[in-house]
Each structure stands twice: as structure tokens, then as C-alpha cells.
Amino acid sequence: MNLRDILKEGWITTDPKQAWVYDYVNNFYNWADGTAEDALDVAGMYEYDYEDMTKAKAWRKFSDDMNKLMTKLTRIRGKYRNRKTSAVLPVKLHKELEKARFHQEPTREDNYKKVLKTATDFVKKLEALK
């Protein structure tokens, strides 16, 4: 599954009985990776034009924060690697993730802080899973 499929279809199935934790974490990781790369591109555009170095630094920090989330997601993915089809997301978390749209919208200057906060919250919830 590539990034376009994730953006088009969402991350998880509507059937809570088949919402595997491993698959979700893997797709979340792929989204975070693409978002971090895009943020670096935006930072580069600001640096290239010498328009606003403050904005360039803010986008670089956003990219670094996404990379930190990817590190956490890698640990979570390793935890569920051997349980690819046995560990199902809890129904409450499944519903929250189904309602979340931060990963389906473009990350822009007016919403990147909200995207980061929402993504961080979901990573914490995934880390808390047993």
C-alpha cells in the first residue's frame, strides 16, 4: 500500500474485528515518513528564497518531530510483528481513528501544529496498548 492509497482510503478497515494493530502502525509510519519528507521540501523552499528563515526552521522542526514519531512507531511495529493477524485495535481506539482526518488532509502552514499534536496523541495511545 502506497501513500496515495492511504490518503484515499484511510488507514483502517471499518470492520473493528479486522483492524490489525500491525497494519495500522505500518501505514501510520508510511504516512509520517512522507509527511516528514514533504516538510523538509517546504523548509528548503523557504531557505532557498531567503524569505523567512523562521518558517524554514519551524518546518525543519516539524520534520524532526515526525521522525521522532517514526522511531516510536518502529518500536510499536516490532512489538506486533509476530502478531500481525491476532492483535486487533480496541473498539474505542478504532472509532477514534476512523473519525480522525488529519492524515487525509494536506499539511499546511495553518494546520501543521494540529497535525503533529493529533499524531502524537495517537502514537501515545498505541504505545499504551498491551
Short mmCIF file of C-alpha atoms in Angstrom, two decimals:
data_model
loop_
_atom_site.label_atom_id
_atom_site.label_comp_id
_atom_site.label_asym_id
_atom_site.label_seq_id
_atom_site.Cartn_x
_atom_site.Cartn_y
_atom_site.Cartn_z
CA MET A 1 0.00 0.00 0.00
CA ASN A 2 1.46 3.32 -1.01
CA LEU A 3 0.86 6.79 0.38
CA ARG A 4 -1.81 7.64 -2.19
CA ASP A 5 -3.84 4.58 -1.16
CA ILE A 6 -3.60 5.60 2.47
CA LEU A 7 -4.77 9.12 1.73
CA LYS A 8 -7.59 7.89 -0.48
CA GLU A 9 -8.91 5.00 1.59
CA GLY A 10 -7.88 5.83 5.13
CA TRP A 11 -5.76 3.66 7.36
CA ILE A 12 -8.03 1.09 8.86
CA THR A 13 -10.96 -1.04 7.94
CA THR A 14 -14.48 -0.22 9.02
CA ASP A 15 -14.76 -3.72 10.49
CA PRO A 16 -13.34 -3.50 14.05
CA LYS A 17 -12.77 -7.28 14.06
CA GLN A 18 -10.13 -6.94 11.35
CA ALA A 19 -8.37 -3.71 12.30
CA TRP A 20 -4.93 -5.22 12.92
CA VAL A 21 -2.60 -3.12 15.03
CA TYR A 22 0.44 -4.04 12.92
CA ASP A 23 -1.16 -2.90 9.66
CA TYR A 24 -2.32 0.36 11.14
CA VAL A 25 1.07 1.14 12.67
CA ASN A 26 2.79 0.28 9.40
CA ASN A 27 0.51 2.63 7.43
CA PHE A 28 0.90 5.33 10.08
CA TYR A 29 4.69 5.01 9.74
CA ASN A 30 4.50 5.38 5.96
CA TRP A 31 2.34 8.50 6.29
CA ALA A 32 4.72 10.03 8.86
CA ASP A 33 7.68 9.32 6.59
CA GLY A 34 6.06 11.04 3.60
CA THR A 35 4.96 13.97 5.73
CA ALA A 36 8.47 14.43 7.17
CA GLU A 37 9.94 14.48 3.64
CA ASP A 38 7.35 16.99 2.46
CA ALA A 39 8.12 19.23 5.45
CA LEU A 40 11.81 19.24 4.52
CA ASP A 41 10.87 20.25 0.98
CA VAL A 42 8.84 23.18 2.31
CA ALA A 43 11.70 24.19 4.61
CA GLY A 44 14.05 24.06 1.64
CA MET A 45 11.80 26.35 -0.38
CA TYR A 46 11.80 28.93 2.41
CA GLU A 47 15.59 28.68 2.74
CA TYR A 48 16.14 28.90 -0.99
CA ASP A 49 14.14 32.08 -1.38
CA TYR A 50 15.59 33.60 1.82
CA GLU A 51 12.05 34.72 2.52
CA ASP A 52 11.60 33.62 6.05
CA MET A 53 14.22 31.59 7.89
CA THR A 54 11.90 31.37 10.91
CA LYS A 55 9.36 29.44 8.85
CA ALA A 56 12.11 27.24 7.46
CA LYS A 57 13.25 26.36 10.98
CA ALA A 58 9.66 25.65 12.05
CA TRP A 59 9.17 23.22 9.16
CA ARG A 60 12.50 21.52 9.88
CA LYS A 61 11.45 21.08 13.50
CA PHE A 62 8.13 19.63 12.33
CA SER A 63 10.04 17.16 10.16
CA ASP A 64 12.30 16.21 13.10
CA ASP A 65 9.25 15.69 15.31
CA MET A 66 7.70 13.42 12.68
CA ASN A 67 10.95 11.45 12.58
CA LYS A 68 10.74 11.01 16.36
CA LEU A 69 7.22 9.66 15.94
CA MET A 70 8.53 7.26 13.31
CA THR A 71 11.09 5.95 15.81
CA LYS A 72 8.29 5.24 18.29
CA LEU A 73 6.19 3.64 15.57
CA THR A 74 9.13 1.39 14.65
CA ARG A 75 9.21 0.10 18.24
CA ILE A 76 5.47 -0.47 18.25
CA ARG A 77 5.64 -2.21 14.88
CA GLY A 78 8.33 -4.54 16.20
CA LYS A 79 6.19 -5.35 19.20
CA TYR A 80 3.34 -6.50 16.95
CA ARG A 81 5.39 -8.03 14.14
CA ASN A 82 4.74 -11.60 15.29
CA ARG A 83 1.06 -10.89 15.96
CA LYS A 84 0.15 -9.43 12.57
CA THR A 85 -3.26 -11.08 12.46
CA SER A 86 -4.04 -11.58 16.11
CA ALA A 87 -3.74 -8.15 17.71
CA VAL A 88 -6.84 -6.08 16.95
CA LEU A 89 -7.25 -2.41 17.81
CA PRO A 90 -9.60 -1.81 20.74
CA VAL A 91 -13.04 -0.72 19.52
CA LYS A 92 -12.84 2.70 21.22
CA LEU A 93 -9.48 3.48 19.60
CA HIS A 94 -10.72 2.09 16.29
CA LYS A 95 -13.63 4.55 16.32
CA GLU A 96 -11.35 7.47 17.17
CA LEU A 97 -9.01 6.60 14.33
CA GLU A 98 -11.88 6.21 11.89
CA LYS A 99 -13.07 9.74 12.74
CA ALA A 100 -9.60 11.30 12.51
CA ARG A 101 -8.93 13.15 9.28
CA PHE A 102 -5.53 14.72 9.97
CA HIS A 103 -3.81 12.20 7.70
CA GLN A 104 -6.22 12.71 4.81
CA GLU A 105 -5.83 16.45 4.51
CA PRO A 106 -2.79 18.32 3.22
CA THR A 107 -0.45 19.55 5.91
CA ARG A 108 -0.29 23.30 5.59
CA GLU A 109 1.17 26.22 7.47
CA ASP A 110 -2.08 26.83 9.31
CA ASN A 111 -2.56 23.24 10.49
CA TYR A 112 0.81 21.51 10.87
CA LYS A 113 0.91 22.06 14.64
CA LYS A 114 -2.52 20.47 14.99
CA VAL A 115 -1.46 17.56 12.77
CA LEU A 116 1.60 16.97 14.94
CA LYS A 117 -0.40 17.11 18.16
CA THR A 118 -3.04 14.69 16.88
CA ALA A 119 -0.44 12.27 15.51
CA THR A 120 1.49 12.39 18.80
CA ASP A 121 -1.68 11.67 20.77
CA PHE A 122 -2.44 8.61 18.64
CA VAL A 123 1.13 7.32 18.96
CA LYS A 124 0.84 7.59 22.75
CA LYS A 125 -2.40 5.63 22.65
CA LEU A 126 -0.75 2.96 20.50
CA GLU A 127 2.21 2.78 22.88
CA ALA A 128 -0.19 2.20 25.75
CA LEU A 129 -1.71 -0.90 24.11
CA LYS A 130 -0.87 -4.19 25.75
#
